[in-house]
PDB file of C-alpha atoms in Angstrom:
ATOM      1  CA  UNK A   1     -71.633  10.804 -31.185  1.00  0.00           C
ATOM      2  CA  UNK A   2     -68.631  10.634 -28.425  1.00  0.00           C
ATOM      3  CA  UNK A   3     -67.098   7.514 -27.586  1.00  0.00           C
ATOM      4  CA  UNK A   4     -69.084   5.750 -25.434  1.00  0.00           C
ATOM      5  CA  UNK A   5     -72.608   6.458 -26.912  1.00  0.00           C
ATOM      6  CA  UNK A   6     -70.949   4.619 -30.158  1.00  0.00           C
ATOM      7  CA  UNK A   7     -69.425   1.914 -27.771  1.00  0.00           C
ATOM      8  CA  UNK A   8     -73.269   1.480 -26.646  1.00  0.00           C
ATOM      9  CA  UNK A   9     -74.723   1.655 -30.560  1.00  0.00           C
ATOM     10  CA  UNK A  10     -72.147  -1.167 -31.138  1.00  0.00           C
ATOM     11  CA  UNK A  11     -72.228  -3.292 -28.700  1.00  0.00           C
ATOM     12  CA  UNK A  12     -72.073  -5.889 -30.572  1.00  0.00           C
ATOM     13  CA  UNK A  13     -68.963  -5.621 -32.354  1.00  0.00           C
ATOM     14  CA  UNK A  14     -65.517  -6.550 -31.505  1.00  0.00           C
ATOM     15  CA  UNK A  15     -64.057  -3.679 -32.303  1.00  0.00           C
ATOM     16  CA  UNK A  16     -65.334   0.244 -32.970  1.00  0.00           C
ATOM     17  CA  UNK A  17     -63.139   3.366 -33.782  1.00  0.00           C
ATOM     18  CA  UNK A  18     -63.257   7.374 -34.660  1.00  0.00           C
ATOM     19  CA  UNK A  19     -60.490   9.873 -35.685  1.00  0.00           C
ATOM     20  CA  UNK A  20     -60.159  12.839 -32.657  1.00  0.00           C
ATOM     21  CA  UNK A  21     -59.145  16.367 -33.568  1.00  0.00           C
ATOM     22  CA  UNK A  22     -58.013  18.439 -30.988  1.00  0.00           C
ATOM     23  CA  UNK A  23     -56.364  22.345 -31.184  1.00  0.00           C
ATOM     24  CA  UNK A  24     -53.240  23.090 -28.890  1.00  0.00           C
ATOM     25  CA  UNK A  25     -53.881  23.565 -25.243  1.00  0.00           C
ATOM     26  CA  UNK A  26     -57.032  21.704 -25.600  1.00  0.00           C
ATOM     27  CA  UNK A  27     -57.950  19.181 -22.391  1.00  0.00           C
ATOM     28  CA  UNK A  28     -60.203  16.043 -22.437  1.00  0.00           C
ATOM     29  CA  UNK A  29     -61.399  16.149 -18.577  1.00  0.00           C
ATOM     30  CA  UNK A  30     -61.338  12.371 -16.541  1.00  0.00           C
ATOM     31  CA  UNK A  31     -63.275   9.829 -17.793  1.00  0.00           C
ATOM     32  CA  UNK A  32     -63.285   6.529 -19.132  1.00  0.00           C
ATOM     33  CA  UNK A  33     -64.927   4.091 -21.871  1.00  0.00           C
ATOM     34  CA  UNK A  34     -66.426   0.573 -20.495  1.00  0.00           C
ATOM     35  CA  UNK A  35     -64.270  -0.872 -23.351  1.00  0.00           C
ATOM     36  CA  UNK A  36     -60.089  -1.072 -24.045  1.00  0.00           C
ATOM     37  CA  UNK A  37     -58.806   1.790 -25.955  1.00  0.00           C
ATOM     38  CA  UNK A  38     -56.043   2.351 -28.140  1.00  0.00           C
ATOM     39  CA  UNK A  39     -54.414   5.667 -28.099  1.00  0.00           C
ATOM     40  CA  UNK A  40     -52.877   6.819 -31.363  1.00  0.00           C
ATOM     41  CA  UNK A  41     -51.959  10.460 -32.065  1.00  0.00           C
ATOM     42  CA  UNK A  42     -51.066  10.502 -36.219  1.00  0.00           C
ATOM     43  CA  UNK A  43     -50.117  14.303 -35.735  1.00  0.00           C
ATOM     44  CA  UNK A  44     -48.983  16.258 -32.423  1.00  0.00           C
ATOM     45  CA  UNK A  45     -48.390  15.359 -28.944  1.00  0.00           C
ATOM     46  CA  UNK A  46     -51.112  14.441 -26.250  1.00  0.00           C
ATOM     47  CA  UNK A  47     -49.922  14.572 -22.354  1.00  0.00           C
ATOM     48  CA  UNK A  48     -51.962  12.032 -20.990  1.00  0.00           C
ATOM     49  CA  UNK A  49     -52.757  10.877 -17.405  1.00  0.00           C
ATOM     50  CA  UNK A  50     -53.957   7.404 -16.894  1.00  0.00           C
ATOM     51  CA  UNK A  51     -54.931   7.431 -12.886  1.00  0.00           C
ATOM     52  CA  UNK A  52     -51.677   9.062 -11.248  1.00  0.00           C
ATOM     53  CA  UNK A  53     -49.502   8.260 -13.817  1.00  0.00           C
ATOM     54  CA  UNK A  54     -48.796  10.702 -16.396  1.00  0.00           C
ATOM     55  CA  UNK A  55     -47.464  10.055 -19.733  1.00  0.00           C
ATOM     56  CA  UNK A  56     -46.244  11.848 -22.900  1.00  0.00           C
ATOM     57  CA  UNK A  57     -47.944  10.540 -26.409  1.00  0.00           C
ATOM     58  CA  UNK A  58     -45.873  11.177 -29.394  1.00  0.00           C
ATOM     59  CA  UNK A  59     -47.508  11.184 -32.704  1.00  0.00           C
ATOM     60  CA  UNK A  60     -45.308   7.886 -33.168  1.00  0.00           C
ATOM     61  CA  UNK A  61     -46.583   6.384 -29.930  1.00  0.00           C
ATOM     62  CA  UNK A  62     -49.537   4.823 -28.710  1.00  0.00           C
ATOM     63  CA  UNK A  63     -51.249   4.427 -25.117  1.00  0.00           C
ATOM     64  CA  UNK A  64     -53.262   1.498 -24.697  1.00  0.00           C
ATOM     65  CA  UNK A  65     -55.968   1.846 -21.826  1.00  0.00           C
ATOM     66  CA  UNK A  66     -57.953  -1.283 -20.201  1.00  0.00           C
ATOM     67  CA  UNK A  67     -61.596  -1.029 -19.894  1.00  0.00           C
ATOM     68  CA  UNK A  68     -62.952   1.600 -17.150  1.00  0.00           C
ATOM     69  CA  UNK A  69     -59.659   3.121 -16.178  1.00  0.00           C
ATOM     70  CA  UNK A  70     -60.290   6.563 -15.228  1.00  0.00           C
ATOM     71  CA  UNK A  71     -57.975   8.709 -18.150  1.00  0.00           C
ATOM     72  CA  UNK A  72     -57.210  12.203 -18.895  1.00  0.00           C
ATOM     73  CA  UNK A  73     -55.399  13.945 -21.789  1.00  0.00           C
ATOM     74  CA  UNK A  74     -54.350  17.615 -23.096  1.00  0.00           C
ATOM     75  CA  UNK A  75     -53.080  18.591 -26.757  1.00  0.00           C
ATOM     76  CA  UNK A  76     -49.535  19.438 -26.383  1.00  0.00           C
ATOM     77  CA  UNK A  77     -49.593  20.844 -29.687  1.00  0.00           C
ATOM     78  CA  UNK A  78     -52.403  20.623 -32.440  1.00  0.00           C
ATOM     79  CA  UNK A  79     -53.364  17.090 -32.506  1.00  0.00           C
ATOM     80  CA  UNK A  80     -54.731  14.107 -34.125  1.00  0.00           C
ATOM     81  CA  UNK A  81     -55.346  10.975 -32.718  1.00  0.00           C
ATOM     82  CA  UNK A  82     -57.086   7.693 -33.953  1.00  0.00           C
ATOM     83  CA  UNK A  83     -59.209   5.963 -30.996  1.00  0.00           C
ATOM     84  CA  UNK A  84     -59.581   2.459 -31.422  1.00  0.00           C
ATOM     85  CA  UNK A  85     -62.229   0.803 -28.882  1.00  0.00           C
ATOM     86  CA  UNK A  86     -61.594  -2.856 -28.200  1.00  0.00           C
ATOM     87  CA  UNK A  87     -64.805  -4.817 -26.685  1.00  0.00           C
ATOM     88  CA  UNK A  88     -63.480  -6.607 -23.743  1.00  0.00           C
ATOM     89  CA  UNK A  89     -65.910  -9.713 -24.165  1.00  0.00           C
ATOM     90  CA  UNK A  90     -64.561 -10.227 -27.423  1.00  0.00           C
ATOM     91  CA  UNK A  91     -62.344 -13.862 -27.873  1.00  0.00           C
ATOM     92  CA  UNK A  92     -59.095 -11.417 -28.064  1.00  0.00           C
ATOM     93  CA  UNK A  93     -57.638 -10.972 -24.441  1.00  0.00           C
ATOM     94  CA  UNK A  94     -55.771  -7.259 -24.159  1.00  0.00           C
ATOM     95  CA  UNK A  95     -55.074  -8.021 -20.401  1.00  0.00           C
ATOM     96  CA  UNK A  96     -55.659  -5.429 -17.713  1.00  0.00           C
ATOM     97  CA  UNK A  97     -52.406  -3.528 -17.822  1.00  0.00           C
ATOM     98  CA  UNK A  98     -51.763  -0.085 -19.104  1.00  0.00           C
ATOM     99  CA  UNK A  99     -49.209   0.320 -21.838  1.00  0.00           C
ATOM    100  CA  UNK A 100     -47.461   3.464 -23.998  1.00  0.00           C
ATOM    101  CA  UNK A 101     -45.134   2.231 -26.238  1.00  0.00           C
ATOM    102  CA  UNK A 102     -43.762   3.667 -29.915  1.00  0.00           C
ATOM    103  CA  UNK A 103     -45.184   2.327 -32.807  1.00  0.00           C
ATOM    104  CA  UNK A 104     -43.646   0.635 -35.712  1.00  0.00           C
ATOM    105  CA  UNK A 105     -44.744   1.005 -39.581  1.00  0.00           C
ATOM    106  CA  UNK A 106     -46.556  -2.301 -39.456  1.00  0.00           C
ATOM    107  CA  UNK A 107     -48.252  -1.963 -36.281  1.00  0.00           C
ATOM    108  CA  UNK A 108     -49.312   2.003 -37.924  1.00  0.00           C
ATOM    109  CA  UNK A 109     -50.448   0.193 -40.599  1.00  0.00           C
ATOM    110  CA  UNK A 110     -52.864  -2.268 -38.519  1.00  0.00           C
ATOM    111  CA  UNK A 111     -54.190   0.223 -36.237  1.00  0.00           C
ATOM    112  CA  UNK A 112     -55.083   2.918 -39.483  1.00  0.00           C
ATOM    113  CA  UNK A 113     -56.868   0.240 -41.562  1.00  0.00           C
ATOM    114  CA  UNK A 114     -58.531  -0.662 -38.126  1.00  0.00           C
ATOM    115  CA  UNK A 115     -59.693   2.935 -38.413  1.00  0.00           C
ATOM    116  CA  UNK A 116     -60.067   3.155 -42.108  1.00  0.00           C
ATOM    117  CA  UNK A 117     -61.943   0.219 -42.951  1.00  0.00           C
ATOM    118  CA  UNK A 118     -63.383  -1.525 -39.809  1.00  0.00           C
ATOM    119  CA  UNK A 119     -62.904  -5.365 -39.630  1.00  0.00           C
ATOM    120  CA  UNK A 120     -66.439  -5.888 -38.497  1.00  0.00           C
ATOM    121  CA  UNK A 121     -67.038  -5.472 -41.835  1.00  0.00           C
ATOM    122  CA  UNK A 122     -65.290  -9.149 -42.582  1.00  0.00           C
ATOM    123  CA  UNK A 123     -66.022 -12.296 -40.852  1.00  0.00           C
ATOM    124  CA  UNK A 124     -65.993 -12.251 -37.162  1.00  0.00           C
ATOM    125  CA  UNK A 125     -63.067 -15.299 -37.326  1.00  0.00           C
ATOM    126  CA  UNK A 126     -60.975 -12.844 -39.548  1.00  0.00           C
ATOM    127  CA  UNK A 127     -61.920 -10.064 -36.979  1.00  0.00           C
ATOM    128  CA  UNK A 128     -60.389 -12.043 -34.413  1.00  0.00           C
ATOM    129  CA  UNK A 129     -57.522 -13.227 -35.826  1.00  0.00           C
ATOM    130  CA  UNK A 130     -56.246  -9.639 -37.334  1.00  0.00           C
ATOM    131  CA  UNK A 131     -57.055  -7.945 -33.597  1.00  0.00           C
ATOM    132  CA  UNK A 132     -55.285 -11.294 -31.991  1.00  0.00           C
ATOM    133  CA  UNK A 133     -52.355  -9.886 -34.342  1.00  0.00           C
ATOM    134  CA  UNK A 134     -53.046  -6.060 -32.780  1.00  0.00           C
ATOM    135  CA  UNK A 135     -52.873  -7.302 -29.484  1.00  0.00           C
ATOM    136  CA  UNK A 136     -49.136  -9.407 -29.956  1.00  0.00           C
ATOM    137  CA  UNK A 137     -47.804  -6.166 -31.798  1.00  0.00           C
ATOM    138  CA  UNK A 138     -48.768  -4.136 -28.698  1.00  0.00           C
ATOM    139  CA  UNK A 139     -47.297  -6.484 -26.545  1.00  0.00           C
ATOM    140  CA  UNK A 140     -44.508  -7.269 -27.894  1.00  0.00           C
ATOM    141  CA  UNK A 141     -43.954  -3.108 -29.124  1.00  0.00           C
ATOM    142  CA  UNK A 142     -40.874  -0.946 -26.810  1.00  0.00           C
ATOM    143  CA  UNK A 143     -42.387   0.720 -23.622  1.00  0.00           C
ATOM    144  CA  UNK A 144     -40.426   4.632 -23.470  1.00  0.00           C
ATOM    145  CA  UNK A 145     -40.531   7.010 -21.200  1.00  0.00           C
ATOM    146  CA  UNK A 146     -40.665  10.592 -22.062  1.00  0.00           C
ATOM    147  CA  UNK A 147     -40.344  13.840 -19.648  1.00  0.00           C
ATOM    148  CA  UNK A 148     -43.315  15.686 -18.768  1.00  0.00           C
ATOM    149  CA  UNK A 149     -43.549  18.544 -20.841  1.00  0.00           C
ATOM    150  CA  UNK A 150     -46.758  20.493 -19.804  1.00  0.00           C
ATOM    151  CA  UNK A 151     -46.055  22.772 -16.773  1.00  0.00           C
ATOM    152  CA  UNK A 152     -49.097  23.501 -14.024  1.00  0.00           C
ATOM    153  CA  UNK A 153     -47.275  27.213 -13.597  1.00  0.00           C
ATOM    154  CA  UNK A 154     -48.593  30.123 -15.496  1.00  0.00           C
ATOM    155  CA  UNK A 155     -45.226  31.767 -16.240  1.00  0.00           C
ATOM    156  CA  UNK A 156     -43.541  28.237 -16.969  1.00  0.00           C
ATOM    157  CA  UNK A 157     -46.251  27.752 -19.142  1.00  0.00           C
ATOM    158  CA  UNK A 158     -45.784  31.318 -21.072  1.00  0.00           C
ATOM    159  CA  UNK A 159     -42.061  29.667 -21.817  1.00  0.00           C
ATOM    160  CA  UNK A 160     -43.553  26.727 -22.861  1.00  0.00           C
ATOM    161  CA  UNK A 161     -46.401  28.075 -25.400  1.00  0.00           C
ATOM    162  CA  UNK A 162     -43.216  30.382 -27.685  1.00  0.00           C
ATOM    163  CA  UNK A 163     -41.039  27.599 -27.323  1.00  0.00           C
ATOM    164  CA  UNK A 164     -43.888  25.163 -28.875  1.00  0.00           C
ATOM    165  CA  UNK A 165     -44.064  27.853 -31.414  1.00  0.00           C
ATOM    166  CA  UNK A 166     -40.310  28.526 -32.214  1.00  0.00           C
ATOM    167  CA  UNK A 167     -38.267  25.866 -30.449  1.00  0.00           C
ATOM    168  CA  UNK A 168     -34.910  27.699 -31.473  1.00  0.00           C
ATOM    169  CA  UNK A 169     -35.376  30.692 -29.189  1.00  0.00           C
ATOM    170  CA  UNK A 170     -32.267  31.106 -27.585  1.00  0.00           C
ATOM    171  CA  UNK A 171     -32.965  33.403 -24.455  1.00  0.00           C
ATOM    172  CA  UNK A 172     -31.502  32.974 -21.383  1.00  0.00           C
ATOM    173  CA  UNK A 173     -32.988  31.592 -17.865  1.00  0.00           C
ATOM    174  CA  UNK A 174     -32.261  35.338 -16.626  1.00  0.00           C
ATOM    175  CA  UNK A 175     -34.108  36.745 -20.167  1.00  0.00           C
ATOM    176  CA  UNK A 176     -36.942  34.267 -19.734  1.00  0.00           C
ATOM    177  CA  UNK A 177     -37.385  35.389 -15.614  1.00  0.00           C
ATOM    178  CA  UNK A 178     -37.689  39.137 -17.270  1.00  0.00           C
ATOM    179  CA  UNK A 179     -39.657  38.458 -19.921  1.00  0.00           C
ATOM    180  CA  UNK A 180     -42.458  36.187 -17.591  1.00  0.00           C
ATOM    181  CA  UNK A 181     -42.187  38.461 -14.721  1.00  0.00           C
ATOM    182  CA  UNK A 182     -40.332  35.821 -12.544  1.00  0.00           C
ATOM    183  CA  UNK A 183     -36.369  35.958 -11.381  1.00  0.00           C
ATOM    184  CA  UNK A 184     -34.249  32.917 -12.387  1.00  0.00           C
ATOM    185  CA  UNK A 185     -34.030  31.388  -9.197  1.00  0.00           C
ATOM    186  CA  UNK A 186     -38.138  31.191  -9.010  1.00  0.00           C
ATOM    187  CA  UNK A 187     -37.878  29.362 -12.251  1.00  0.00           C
ATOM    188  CA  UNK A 188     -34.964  26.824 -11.468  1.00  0.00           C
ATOM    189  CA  UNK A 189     -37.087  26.277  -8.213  1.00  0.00           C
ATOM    190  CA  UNK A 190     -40.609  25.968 -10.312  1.00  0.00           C
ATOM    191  CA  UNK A 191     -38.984  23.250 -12.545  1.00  0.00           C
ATOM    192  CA  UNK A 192     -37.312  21.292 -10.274  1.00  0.00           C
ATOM    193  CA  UNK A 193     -41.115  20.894  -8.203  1.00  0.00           C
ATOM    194  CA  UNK A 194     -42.884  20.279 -11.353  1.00  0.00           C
ATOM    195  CA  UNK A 195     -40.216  18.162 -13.712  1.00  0.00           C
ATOM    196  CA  UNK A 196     -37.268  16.750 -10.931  1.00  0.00           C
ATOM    197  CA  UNK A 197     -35.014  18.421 -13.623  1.00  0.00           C
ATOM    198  CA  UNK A 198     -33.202  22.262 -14.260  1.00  0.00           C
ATOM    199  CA  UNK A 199     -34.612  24.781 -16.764  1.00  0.00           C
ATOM    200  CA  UNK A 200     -32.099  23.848 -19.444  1.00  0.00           C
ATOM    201  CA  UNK A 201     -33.622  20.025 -19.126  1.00  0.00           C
ATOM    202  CA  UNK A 202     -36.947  20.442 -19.249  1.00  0.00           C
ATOM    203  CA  UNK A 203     -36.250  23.519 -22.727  1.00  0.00           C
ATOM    204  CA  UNK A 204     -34.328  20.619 -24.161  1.00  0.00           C
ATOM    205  CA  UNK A 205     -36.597  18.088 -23.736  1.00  0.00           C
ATOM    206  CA  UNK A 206     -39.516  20.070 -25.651  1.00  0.00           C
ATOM    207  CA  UNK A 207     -37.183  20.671 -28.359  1.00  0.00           C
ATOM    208  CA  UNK A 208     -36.671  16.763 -28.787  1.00  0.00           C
ATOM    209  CA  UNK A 209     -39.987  15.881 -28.701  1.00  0.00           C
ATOM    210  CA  UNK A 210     -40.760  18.701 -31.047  1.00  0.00           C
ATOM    211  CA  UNK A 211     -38.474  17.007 -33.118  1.00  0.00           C
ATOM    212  CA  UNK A 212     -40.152  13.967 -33.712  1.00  0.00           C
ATOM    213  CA  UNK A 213     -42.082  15.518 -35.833  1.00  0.00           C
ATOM    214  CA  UNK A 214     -39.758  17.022 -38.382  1.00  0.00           C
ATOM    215  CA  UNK A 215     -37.897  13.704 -38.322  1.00  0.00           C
ATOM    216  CA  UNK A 216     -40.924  12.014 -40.598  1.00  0.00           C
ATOM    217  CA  UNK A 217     -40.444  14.796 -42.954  1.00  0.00           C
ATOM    218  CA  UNK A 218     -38.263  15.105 -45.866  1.00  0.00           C
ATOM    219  CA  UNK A 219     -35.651  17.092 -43.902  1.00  0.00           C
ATOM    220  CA  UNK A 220     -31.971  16.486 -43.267  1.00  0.00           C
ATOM    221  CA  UNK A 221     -30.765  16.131 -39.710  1.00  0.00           C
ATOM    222  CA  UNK A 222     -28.095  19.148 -39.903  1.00  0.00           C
ATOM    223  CA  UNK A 223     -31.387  21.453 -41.042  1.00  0.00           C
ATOM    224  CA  UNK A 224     -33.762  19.585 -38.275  1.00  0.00           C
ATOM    225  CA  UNK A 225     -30.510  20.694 -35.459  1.00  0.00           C
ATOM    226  CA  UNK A 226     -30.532  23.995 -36.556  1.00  0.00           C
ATOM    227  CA  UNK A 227     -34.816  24.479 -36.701  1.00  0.00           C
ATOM    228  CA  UNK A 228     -34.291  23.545 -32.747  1.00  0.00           C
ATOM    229  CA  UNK A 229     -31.876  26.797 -32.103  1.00  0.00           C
ATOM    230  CA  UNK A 230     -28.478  23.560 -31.912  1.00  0.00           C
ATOM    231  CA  UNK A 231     -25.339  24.656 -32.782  1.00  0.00           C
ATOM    232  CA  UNK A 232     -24.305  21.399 -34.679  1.00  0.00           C
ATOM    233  CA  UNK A 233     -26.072  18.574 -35.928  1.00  0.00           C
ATOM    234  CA  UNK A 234     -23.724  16.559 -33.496  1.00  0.00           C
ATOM    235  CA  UNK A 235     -25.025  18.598 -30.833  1.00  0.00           C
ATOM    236  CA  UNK A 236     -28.381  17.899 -31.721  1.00  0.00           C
ATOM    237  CA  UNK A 237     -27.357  13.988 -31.987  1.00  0.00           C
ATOM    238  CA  UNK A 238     -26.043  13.882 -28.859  1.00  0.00           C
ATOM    239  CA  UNK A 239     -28.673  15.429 -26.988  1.00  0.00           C
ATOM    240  CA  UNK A 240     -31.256  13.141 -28.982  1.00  0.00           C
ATOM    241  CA  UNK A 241     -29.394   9.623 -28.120  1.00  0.00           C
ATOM    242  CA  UNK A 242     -29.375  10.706 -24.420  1.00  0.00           C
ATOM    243  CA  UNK A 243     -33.241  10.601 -24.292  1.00  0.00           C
ATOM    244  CA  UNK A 244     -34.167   8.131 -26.983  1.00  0.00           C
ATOM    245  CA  UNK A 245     -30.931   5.896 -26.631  1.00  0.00           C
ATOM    246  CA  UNK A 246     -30.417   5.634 -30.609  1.00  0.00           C
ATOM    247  CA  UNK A 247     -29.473   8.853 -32.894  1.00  0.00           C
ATOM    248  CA  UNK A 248     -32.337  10.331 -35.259  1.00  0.00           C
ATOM    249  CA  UNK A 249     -31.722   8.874 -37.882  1.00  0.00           C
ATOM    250  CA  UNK A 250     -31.941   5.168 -36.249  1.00  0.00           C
ATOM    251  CA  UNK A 251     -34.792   6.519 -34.803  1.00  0.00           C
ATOM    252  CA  UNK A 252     -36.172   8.197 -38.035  1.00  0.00           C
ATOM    253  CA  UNK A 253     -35.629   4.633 -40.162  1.00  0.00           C
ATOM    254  CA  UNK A 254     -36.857   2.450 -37.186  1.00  0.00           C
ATOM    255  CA  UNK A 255     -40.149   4.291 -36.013  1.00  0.00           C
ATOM    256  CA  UNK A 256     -41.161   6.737 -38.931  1.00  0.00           C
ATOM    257  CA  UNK A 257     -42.088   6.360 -42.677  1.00  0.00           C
ATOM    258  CA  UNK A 258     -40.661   8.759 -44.367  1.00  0.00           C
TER     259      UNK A 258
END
């Protein structure tokens, strides 16, 4: 049953949810639910385009969508993502404004037994109150802003798909041009259309989003630097704080449960 044919079967609940799997590479066309939605990837990395705005969606972010807003997303990597679907004539007011933000333990927490156990299964007063607390948490959780990631060009794309697979490839731009059949000024020009950044950008940039996920495992930071192709874990720290503003490991003890 997709999303909206259980929206309709429960039309009479406040709130409704399913678990999404999707394989790499894997694109959910436009379309939109007549109820909010709350975007939660627990695994991988969605690219997602709410009307012309695109956004990234770590696995330790969220997207939160307002009823009937035309939405589009593609699987980064492998991906799992919990869709909670919030009825807009419930008593709980979500507001009409788009929202990705990062996702703390507690508000994790919420949105998983929101998943897990379904509060219409309690009394509609304690159904309100705990999705009054979901909608404070979102609104009061940090907006981010991530680089695109996904490239529109094939051969940008053929970089893309190895470095997804083994982020510590450490070709050149001239090796890369041979290997994709392009020459290195076609793919400086290519990523400054498609990302307003250079090559070496828009390769770091996947590699510090890719680590976001090895940050919630058991893994030192020195190990995590050198499973990216860094030199140095200080490297690797420096590089993260210019895009997330905080090292890993405030990051890591902030954000993740590990």
């Amino acid at each position: 049953m997709n999303a909206n044919e259980l929206i309709q079967h429960l039309s009479d609940h406040q709130v409704v949810s399913k678990i999404i799997d999707l394989p790499a590479n894997e694109v959910e066309e436009w379309h939109a639910h007549p109820w909010h939605q709350v975007l939660f990837p627990t695994s991988g990395l969605l690219q997602s385009n709410i009307e012309s705005k695109s956004i990234i969606v770590p696995h330790n972010g969220m997207l939160f969508i307002p009823a009937n807003t035309l939405h589009k997303s593609v699987s980064v990597t492998k991906t799992q993502f919990l869709a909670v679907y919030l009825n807009p004539q419930s008593p709980v007011n979500y507001g009409d404004n788009p929202k990705s933000c990062l996702v703390t333990p507690f508000l994790k927490e919420l949105i998983v037994f929101l998943v897990e156990h379904g509060l219409d299964n309690h009394t509609e007063q304690m159904t309100t109150s705990l999705l009054c607390v979901l909608r404070d948490q979102i609104a009061i959780a940090e907006h981010y802003e991530i680089p695109l990631l996904l490239p529109s060009d094939r051969r940008l794309m053929a970089i893309f798909v190895e470095l997804n697979q083994q982020p510590d490839l450490a070709l050149t731009l001239a090796e890369w041009a041979v290997k994709v059949g392009a020459s290195s000024r076609t793919l400086s020009r290519l990523c400054a259309k498609e990302f307003n950044q250079s090559f070496a950008m828009w390769r770091q940039n996947i590699r510090l989003v890719l680590s976001l996920q090895l940050l919630e495992k058991n893994i030192s930071i020195q190990n995590i630097a050198l499973e990216l192709g860094y030199q140095s874990d200080s490297a690797y720290i420096h590089a993260f704080k210019g895009l997330f503003t905080q090292t890993p490991s405030q990051y890591r003890k902030k954000y993740l449960l590990v």
